[in-house]
XYZ file of C-alpha atoms in Angstrom:
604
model
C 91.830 141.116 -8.353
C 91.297 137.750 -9.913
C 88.546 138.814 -11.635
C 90.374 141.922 -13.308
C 92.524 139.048 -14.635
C 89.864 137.200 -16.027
C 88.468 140.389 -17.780
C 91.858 141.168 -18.777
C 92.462 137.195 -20.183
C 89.257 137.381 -21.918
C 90.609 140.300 -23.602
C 93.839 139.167 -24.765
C 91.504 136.346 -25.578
C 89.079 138.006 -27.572
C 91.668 139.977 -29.334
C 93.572 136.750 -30.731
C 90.189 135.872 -32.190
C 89.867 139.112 -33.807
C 93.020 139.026 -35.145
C 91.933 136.207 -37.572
C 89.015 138.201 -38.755
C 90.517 139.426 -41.728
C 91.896 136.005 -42.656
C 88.141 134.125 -42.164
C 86.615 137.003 -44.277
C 89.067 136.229 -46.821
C 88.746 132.943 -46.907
C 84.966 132.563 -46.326
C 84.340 133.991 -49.709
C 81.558 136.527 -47.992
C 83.974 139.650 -49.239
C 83.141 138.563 -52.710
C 79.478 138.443 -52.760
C 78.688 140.955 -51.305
C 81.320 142.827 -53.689
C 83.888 143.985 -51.055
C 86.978 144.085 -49.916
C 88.864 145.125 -46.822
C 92.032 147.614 -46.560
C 93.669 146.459 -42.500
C 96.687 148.685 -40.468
C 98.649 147.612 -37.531
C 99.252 151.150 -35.181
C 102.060 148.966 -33.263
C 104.071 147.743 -36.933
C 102.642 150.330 -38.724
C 101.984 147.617 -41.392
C 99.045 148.109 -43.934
C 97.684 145.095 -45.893
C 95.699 145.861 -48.985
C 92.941 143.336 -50.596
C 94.114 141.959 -54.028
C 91.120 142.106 -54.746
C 90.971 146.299 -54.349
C 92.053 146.650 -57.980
C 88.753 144.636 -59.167
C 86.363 146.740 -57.505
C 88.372 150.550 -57.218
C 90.174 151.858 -59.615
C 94.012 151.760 -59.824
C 96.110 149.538 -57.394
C 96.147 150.917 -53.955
C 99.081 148.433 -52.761
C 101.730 149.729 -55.849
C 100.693 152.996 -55.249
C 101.406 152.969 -51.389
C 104.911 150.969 -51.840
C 105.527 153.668 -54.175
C 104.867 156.636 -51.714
C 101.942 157.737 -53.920
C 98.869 157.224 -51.941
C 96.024 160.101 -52.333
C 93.006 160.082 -51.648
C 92.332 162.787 -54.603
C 93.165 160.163 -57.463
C 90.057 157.762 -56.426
C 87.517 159.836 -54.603
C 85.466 162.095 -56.512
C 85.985 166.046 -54.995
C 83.043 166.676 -54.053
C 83.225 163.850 -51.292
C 87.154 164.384 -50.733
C 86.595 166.206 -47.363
C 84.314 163.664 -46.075
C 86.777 160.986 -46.581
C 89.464 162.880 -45.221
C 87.897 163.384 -42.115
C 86.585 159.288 -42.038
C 90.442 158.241 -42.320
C 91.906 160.877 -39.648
C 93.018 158.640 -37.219
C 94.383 160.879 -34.924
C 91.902 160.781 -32.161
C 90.626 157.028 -32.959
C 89.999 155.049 -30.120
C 89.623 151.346 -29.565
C 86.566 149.741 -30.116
C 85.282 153.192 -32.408
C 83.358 152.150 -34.790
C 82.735 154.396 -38.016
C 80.094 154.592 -41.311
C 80.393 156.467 -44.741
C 78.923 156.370 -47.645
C 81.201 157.914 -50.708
C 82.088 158.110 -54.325
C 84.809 155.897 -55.764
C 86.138 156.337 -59.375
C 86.246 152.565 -61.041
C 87.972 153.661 -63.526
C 88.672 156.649 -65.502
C 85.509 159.715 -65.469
C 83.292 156.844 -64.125
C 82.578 156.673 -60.211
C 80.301 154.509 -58.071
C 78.750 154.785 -54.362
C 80.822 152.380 -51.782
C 79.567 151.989 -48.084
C 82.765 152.069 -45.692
C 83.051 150.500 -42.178
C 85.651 150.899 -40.228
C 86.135 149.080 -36.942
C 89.287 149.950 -34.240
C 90.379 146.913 -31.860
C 92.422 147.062 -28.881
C 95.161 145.421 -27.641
C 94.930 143.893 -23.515
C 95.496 147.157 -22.273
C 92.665 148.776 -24.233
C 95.326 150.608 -26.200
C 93.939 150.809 -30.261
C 96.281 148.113 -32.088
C 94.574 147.654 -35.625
C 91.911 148.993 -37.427
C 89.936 146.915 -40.439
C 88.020 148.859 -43.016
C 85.681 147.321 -45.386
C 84.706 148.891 -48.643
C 81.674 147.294 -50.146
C 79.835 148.458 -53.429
C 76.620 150.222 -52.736
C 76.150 151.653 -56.588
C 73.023 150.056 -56.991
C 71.260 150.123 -53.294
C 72.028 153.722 -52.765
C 70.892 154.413 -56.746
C 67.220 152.735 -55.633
C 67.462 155.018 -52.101
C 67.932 157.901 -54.542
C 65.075 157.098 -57.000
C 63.018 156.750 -53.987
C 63.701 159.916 -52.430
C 63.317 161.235 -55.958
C 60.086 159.713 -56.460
C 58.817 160.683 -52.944
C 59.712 164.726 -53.384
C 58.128 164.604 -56.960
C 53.997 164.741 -57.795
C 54.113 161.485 -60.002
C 51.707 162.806 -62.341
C 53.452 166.080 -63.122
C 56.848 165.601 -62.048
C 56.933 168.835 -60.009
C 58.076 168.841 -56.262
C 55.067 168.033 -54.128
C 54.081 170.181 -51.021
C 56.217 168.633 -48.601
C 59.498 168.620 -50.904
C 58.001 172.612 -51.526
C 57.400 173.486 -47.844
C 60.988 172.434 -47.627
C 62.565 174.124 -50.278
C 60.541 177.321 -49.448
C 61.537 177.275 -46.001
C 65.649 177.027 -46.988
C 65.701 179.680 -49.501
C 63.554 182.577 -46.758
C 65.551 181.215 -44.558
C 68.517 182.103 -46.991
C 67.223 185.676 -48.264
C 65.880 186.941 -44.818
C 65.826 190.341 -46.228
C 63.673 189.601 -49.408
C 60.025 189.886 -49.662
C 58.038 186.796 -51.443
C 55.418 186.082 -53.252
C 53.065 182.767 -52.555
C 50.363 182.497 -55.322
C 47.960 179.639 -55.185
C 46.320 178.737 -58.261
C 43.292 176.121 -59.537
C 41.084 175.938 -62.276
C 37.817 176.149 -61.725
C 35.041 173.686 -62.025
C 37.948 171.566 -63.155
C 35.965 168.275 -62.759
C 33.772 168.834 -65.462
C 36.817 168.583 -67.459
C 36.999 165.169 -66.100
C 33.291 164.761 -66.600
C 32.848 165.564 -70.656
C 36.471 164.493 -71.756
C 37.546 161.333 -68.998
C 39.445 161.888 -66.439
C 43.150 161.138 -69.185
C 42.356 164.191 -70.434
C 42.235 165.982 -67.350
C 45.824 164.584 -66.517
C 46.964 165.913 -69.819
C 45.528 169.197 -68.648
C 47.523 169.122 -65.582
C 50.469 168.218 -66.854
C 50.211 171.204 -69.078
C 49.771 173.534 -66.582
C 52.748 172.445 -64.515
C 54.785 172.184 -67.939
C 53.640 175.834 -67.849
C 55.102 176.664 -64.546
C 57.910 175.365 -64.580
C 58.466 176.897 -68.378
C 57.882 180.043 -66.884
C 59.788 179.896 -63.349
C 63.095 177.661 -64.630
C 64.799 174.948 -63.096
C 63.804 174.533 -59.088
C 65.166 177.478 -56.787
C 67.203 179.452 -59.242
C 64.637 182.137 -59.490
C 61.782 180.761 -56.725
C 59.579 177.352 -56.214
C 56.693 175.412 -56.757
C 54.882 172.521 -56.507
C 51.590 170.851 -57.236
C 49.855 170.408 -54.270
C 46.586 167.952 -54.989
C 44.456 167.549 -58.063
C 44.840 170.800 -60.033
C 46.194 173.215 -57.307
C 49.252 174.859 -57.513
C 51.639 177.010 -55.770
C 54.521 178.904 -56.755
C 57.059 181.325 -54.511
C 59.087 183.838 -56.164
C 60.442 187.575 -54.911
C 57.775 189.615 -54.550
C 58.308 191.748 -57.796
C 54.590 193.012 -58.841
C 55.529 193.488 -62.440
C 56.629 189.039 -62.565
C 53.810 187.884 -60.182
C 51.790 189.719 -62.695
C 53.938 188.420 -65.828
C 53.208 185.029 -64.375
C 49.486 185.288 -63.811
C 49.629 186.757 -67.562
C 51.904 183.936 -68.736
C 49.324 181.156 -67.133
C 45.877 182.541 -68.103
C 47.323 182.945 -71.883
C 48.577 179.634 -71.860
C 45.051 177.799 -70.683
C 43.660 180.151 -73.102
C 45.733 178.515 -75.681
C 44.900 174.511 -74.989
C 43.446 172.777 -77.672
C 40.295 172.143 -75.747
C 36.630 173.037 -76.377
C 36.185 174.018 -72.728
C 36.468 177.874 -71.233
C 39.045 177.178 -68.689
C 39.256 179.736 -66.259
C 42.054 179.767 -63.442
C 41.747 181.903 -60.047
C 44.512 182.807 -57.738
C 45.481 184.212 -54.757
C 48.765 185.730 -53.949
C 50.193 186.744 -50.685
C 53.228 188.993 -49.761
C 55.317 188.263 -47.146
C 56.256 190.822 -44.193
C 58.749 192.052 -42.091
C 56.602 190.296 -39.456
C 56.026 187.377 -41.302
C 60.547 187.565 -41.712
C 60.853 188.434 -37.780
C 58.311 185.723 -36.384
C 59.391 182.721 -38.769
C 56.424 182.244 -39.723
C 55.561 178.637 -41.077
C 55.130 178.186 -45.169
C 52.172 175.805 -44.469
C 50.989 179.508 -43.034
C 51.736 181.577 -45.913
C 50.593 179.544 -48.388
C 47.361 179.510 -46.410
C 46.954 183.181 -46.449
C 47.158 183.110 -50.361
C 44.379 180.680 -50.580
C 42.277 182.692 -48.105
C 42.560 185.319 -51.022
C 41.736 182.830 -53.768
C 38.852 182.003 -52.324
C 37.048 185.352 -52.389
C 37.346 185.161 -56.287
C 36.996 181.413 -56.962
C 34.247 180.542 -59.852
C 33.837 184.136 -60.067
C 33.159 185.626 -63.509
C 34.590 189.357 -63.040
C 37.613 188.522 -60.998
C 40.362 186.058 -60.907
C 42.758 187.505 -59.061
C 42.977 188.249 -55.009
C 45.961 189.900 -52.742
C 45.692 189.231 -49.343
C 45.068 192.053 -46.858
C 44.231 193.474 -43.866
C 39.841 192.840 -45.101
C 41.141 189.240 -45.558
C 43.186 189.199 -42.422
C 40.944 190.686 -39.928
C 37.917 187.868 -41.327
C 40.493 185.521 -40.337
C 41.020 186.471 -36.726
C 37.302 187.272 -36.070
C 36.317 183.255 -37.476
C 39.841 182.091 -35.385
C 38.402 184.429 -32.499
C 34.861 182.743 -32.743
C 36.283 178.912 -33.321
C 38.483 179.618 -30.174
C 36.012 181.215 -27.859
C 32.815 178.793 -28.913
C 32.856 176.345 -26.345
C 33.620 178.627 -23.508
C 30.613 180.747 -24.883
C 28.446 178.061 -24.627
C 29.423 177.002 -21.384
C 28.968 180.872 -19.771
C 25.388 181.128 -21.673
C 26.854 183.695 -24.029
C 24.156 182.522 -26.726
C 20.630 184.019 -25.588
C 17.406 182.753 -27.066
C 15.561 185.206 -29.340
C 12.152 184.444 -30.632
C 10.803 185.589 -33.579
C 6.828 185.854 -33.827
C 4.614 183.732 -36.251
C 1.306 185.699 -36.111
C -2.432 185.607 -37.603
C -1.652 189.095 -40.082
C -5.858 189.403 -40.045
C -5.720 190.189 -35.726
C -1.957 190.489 -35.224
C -2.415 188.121 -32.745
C 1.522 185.858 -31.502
C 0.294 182.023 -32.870
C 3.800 180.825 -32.118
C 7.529 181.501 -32.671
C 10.719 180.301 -34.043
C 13.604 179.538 -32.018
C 16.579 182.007 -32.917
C 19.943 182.198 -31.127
C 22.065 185.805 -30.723
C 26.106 186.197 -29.277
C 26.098 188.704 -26.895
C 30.023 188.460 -26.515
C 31.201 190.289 -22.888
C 33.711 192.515 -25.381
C 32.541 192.088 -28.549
C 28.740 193.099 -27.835
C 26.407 191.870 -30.333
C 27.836 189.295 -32.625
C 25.544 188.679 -35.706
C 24.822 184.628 -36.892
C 25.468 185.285 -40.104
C 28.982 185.838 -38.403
C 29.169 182.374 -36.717
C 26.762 179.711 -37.812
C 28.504 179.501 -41.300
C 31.846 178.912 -38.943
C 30.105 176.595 -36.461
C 28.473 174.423 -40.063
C 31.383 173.769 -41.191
C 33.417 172.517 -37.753
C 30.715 170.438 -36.861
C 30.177 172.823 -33.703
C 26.600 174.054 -34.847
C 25.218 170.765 -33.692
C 26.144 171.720 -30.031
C 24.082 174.693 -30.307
C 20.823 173.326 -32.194
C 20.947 170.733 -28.606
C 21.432 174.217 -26.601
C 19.004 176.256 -28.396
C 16.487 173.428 -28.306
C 16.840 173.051 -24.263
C 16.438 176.511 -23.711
C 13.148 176.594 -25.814
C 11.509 173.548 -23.949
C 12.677 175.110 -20.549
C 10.597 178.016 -21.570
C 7.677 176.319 -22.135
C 7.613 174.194 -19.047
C 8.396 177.885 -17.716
C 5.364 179.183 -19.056
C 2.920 176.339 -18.438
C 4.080 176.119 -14.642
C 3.451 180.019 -14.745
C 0.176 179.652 -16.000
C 1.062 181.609 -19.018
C -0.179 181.467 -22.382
C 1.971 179.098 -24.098
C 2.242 178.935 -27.718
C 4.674 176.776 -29.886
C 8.191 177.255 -30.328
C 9.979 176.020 -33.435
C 13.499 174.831 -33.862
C 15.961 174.470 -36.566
C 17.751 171.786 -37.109
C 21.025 171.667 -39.255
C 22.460 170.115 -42.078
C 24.615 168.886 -39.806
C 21.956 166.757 -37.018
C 20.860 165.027 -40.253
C 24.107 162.704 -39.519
C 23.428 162.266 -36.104
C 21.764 158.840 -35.624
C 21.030 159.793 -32.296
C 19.094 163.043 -33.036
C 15.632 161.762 -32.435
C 16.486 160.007 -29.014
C 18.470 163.654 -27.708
C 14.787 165.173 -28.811
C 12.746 162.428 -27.276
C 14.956 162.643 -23.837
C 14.768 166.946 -24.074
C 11.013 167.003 -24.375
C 10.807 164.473 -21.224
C 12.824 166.025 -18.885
C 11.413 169.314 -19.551
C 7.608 167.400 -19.959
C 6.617 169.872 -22.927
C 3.390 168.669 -25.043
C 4.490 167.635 -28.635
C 2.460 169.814 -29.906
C 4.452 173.057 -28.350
C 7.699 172.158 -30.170
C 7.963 171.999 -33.573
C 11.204 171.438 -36.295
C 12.412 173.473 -38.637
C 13.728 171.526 -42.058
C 15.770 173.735 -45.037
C 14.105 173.267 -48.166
C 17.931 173.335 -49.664
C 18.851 170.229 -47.360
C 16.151 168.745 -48.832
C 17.341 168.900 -52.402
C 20.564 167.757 -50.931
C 20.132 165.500 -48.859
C 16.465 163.936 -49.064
C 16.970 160.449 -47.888
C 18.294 161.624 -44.426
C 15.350 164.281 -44.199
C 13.075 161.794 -45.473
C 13.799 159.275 -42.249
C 13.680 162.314 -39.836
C 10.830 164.279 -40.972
C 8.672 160.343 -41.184
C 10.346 159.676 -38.010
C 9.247 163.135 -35.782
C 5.162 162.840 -37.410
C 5.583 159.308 -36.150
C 6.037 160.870 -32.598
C 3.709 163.167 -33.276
C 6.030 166.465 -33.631
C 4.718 168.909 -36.487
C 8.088 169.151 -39.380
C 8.276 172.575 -40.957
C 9.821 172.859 -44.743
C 12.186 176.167 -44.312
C 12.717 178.142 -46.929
C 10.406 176.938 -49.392
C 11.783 178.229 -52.943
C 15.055 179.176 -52.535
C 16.207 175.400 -53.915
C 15.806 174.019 -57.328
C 13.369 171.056 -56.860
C 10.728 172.283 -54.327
C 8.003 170.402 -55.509
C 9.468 167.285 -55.846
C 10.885 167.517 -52.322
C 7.109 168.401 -50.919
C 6.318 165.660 -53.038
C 8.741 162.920 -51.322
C 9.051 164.872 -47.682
C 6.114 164.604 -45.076
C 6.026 168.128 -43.532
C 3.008 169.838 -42.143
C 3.771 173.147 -42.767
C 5.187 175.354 -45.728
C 7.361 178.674 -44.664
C 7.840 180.349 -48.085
C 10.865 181.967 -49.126
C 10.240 186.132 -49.269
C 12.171 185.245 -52.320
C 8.484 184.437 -54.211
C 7.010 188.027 -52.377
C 5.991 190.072 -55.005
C 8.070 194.001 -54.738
C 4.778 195.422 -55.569
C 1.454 194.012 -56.921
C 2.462 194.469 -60.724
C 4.719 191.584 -60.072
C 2.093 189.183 -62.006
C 4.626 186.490 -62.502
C 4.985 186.575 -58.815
C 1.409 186.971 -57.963
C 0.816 184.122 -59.879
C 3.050 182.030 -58.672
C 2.784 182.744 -54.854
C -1.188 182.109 -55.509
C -0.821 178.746 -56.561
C 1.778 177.370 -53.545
C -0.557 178.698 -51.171
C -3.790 176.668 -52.719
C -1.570 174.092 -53.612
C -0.967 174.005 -49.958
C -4.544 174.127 -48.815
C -5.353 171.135 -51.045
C -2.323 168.933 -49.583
C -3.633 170.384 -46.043
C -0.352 172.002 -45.058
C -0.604 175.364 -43.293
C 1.368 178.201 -44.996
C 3.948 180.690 -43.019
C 5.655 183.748 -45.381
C 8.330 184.503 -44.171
C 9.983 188.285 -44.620
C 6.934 190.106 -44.846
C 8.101 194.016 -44.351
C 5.021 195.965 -45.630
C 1.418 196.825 -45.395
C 1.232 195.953 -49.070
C 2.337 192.532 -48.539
C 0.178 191.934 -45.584
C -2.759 192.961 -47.443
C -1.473 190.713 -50.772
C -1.197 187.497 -48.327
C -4.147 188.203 -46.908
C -6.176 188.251 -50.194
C -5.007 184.986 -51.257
C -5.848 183.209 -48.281
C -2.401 183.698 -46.105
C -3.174 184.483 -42.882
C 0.170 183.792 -40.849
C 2.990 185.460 -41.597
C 6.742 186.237 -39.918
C 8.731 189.854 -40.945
C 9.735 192.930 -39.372
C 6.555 194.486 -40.816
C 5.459 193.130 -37.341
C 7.833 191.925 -35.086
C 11.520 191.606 -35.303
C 13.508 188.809 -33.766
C 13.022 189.379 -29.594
C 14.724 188.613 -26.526
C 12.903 186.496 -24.074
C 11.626 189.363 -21.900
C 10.689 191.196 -24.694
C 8.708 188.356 -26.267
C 6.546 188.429 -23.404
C 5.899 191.795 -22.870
C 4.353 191.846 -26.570
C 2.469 188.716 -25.902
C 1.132 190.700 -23.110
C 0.031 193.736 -25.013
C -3.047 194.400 -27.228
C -2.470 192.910 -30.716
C -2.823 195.183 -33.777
C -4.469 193.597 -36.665
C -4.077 194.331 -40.255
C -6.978 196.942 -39.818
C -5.615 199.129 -37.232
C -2.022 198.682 -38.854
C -3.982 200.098 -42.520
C -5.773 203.500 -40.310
C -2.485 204.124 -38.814
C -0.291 203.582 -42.299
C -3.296 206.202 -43.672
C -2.818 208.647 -40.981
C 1.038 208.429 -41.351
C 1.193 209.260 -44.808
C -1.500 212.131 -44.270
C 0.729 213.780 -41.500
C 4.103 213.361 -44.080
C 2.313 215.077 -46.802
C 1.153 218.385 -44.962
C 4.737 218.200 -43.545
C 3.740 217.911 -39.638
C 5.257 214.436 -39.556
C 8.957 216.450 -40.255
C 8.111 218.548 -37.251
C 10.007 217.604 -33.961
């Protein structure tokens, strides 16, 4: 009990102290520097005080006016925040110690308003029963103006003064939200090979030709929302949402590609797009706009820095790509983990006996629903996540468990070689994870052997310079892949130690009037001899191509011509059998061709 009636005597106390408050902030001179003042009412007297100083800071003179029986709220506030302020000064279910926050539109004086923040605070009497409430009105014109340039400044690309993608993803997202019925169209736009523009006329110049385009856009589309939106996304992309009529999205297209046409620069500018329409699905499962603008630059990017075509539609080609790379990227770990990926081999042999010399290290998907999925399917996918370097390790392990296999067997063994990606290049580790495979496994050095891409070379010569110096230092042979299909091949087997040269089938001559190519494919394969590198040819699919090789002094060779890429099993059953040599191949091409033309080979 006698600690109620402290509580209650602090109270009371408390409450004669706040009672004063309005006097000390009069007096303390903090009401006008921080350009305030404070309106206070007494529930018990029903007494309102009004600051003098009110008719400095709000226009007309709230005091007169209320002795007068003329207070409303519709002479100072501007209308479009008249509800709000309604509501702030309904005191009907205040209670003491409430505390409450506006922010609000005051005329000053006649057609001219500013922003004030309002407080309002209720205090209690002893019993906890509201007695007074103070409210203070303070100027916030010029805070709230810099919060508003901010927020401007922070929904608009600086360089082009159009929204930026999140102030679009917003937008978008409010008006589908608003139409739910309405189909829309998302077109994503760039010009290509836009940084040579940068390149041959500075990189101010390449602003100006940005700023165009989105001058363009916007010229085209009108002010924000009353007909669609757009945005700049990032250096010269675009996007732009409008209904889904065909007749503007192709006005628009039109509209662009004249205007870049039109820019006084000596430069073919070229612009791609890609536009997707959204569903009924798309409607139904409220599906993100980071999503469908994604979908229309999935259909850009089948046409970009294409020549013919500029412009792509999404559809189902598109869409079914997508969910077969999202299938892949979703099931690749778990694949790897259940030994989905089986080691194929394909044969290197001596074209002259047709005699297995070695083989290179391939890698198939046999998916437990899919069946059969192709590399040219996944390894693009796997490059660019990072994912293919998990694989090269996997691929590699497999190969030297199959030589320790064969050597503990008593087999032949011959060498296996394995490719290594663009990707192990970065991996500062990659010769260690060899060093530690080929231990545990104790394979010879000179049964595994690494495959380098003539096109990483070009690209990145450097890193293959270190690895390929690196591997002969441990006394691994380095392979140069794909010898031709870059654009400095002899200046990368000038800088890059390898010790053997597989040439592109690009340089194979289609026939032996090919001169050009007969010519050329001569001299890299005695170019070769006098460096001392060995020569593979890779894609070798005929008995006139065997023969060419041969006659130039190319004895080992890789192509379906003799043995496609094999499953394990099947490797070794072939290594088992009697090799056919180019001789045997030649009688039985002869008696072939004898059988077609007296029409017994149609015969069943």
């Amino acid at each position: 009990m006698e600690n109620a009636q402290e509580s209650r005597g602090d109270r009371q106390l408390s409450g004669q102290e706040r009672q004063n408050e309005a006097e000390l902030l009069r007096g303390s001179g903090i009401l006008e520097q921080t350009h305030s003042f404070i309106v206070e009412y007494n529930f018990k007297t029903k007494q309102c005080y009004i600051d003098p100083a009110q008719c400095e800071h709000v226009y007309g003179d709230w005091q007169k006016e209320k002795d007068q029986g003329h207070g409303d709220f519709k002479r100072v506030v501007l209308k479009d925040d008249l509800t709000v302020v309604q509501d702030f000064f309904d005191f009907s279910d205040l209670k003491a110690g409430e505390r409450r926050n506006m922010d609000a539109r005051f005329y000053v004086k006649a057609h001219d308003y500013e922003w004030f923040r309002v407080s309002l605070l209720c205090y209690g009497d002893a019993a906890g029963d509201r007695e007074r409430v103070l409210i203070m009105f303070t100027n916030a014109e010029q805070e709230l103006e810099t919060v508003r340039k901010l927020k401007f400044l922070l929904a608009k690309d600086p360089l082009t003064h159009m929204p930026n993608l999140d102030s679009f993803i917003q937008m978008t997202g409010e008006m589908l939200r608003s139409q739910p019925d309405s189909s829309y169209a998302f077109i994503r736009m760039d010009i290509d090979k836009f940084r040579i523009i940068n390149q041959m006329y500075g990189t101010k110049e390449g602003d100006n030709v940005l700023r165009y385009v989105g001058v363009k856009i916007q010229e085209w589309a009108g002010p924000i929302l009353e007909y669609g939106t757009y945005c700049r996304i990032s250096s010269d992309i675009y996007c732009v949402c409008i209904p889904a009529d065909a007749d503007d999205v192709g006005e628009l297209i039109g509209f662009i590609q004249t205007s870049l046409r039109a820019y006084p620069l000596k430069f073919d500018m070229v612009m791609s797009f890609g536009v997707y329409i959204t569903c009924e699905e798309d409607r139904s499962g409220h599906v993100p706009v980071s999503t469908l603008m994604d979908r229309a630059a999935s259909a850009q990017r089948t046409v970009k820095n294409s020549y013919v075509q500029h412009i792509a539609y999404y559809d189902n080609a598109i869409r079914k790509k997508e969910i077969a790379e999202q299938m892949i990227a979703s099931e690749m770990k778990h694949a790897l983990e259940t030994e989905q990926f089986q080691l194929y081999l394909q044969p290197k042999c001596d074209m002259e006996t047709g005699k297995m010399i070695g083989s290179e290290a391939l890698v198939r998907w046999l998916h437990p629903t899919q069946g059969m999925i192709s590399p040219g399917e996944f390894i693009p996918i796997f490059e660019k996540n990072g994912f293919i370097a998990e694989l090269d390790d996997f691929i590699m392990r497999k190969s030297c468990q199959l030589i320790r296999k064969w050597l503990d067997e008593g087999s032949p063994a011959y060498p296996i070689s394995v490719n290594v990606s663009r990707t192990d290049l970065y991996n500062p580790n990659l010769l260690e994870q060899i060093q530690a495979c080929v231990k545990a496994y104790d394979v010879p050095h000179d049964l595994i052997s690494f495959e380098l891409t003539e096109s990483a070379f070009v690209s990145d010569n450097m890193q293959l310079y270190n690895l390929a110096r690196l591997l002969q230092e441990n006394q691994f042979h380095v392979l140069m892949d794909d010898f031709g299909s870059g654009y400095s091949s002899l200046n990368s087997l000038r800088e890059i130690p390898v010790d053997v040269l597989k040439i592109d089938l690009k340089f194979l001559p289609p026939s032996t009037d090919d001169w050009r190519g007969i010519v050329i494919l001569q001299s890299i394969v005695d170019m070769a001899k006098q460096l001392g590198l060995d020569v593979v040819v890779e894609g070798v699919e005929t008995l006139e191509q065997a023969e060419f090789l041969l006659s130039i002094g190319c004895r080992t060779a890789q192509g379906y011509y003799f043995y496609r890429p094999l499953p394990v099993a099947e490797y070794e059953r072939c290594l088992a059998e009697e090799p056919k040599g180019i001789g045997q191949r030649r009688i039985e091409e002869q008696q072939k061709q004898a059988m077609e033309s007296t029409g017994f080979g149609l015969q069943k």
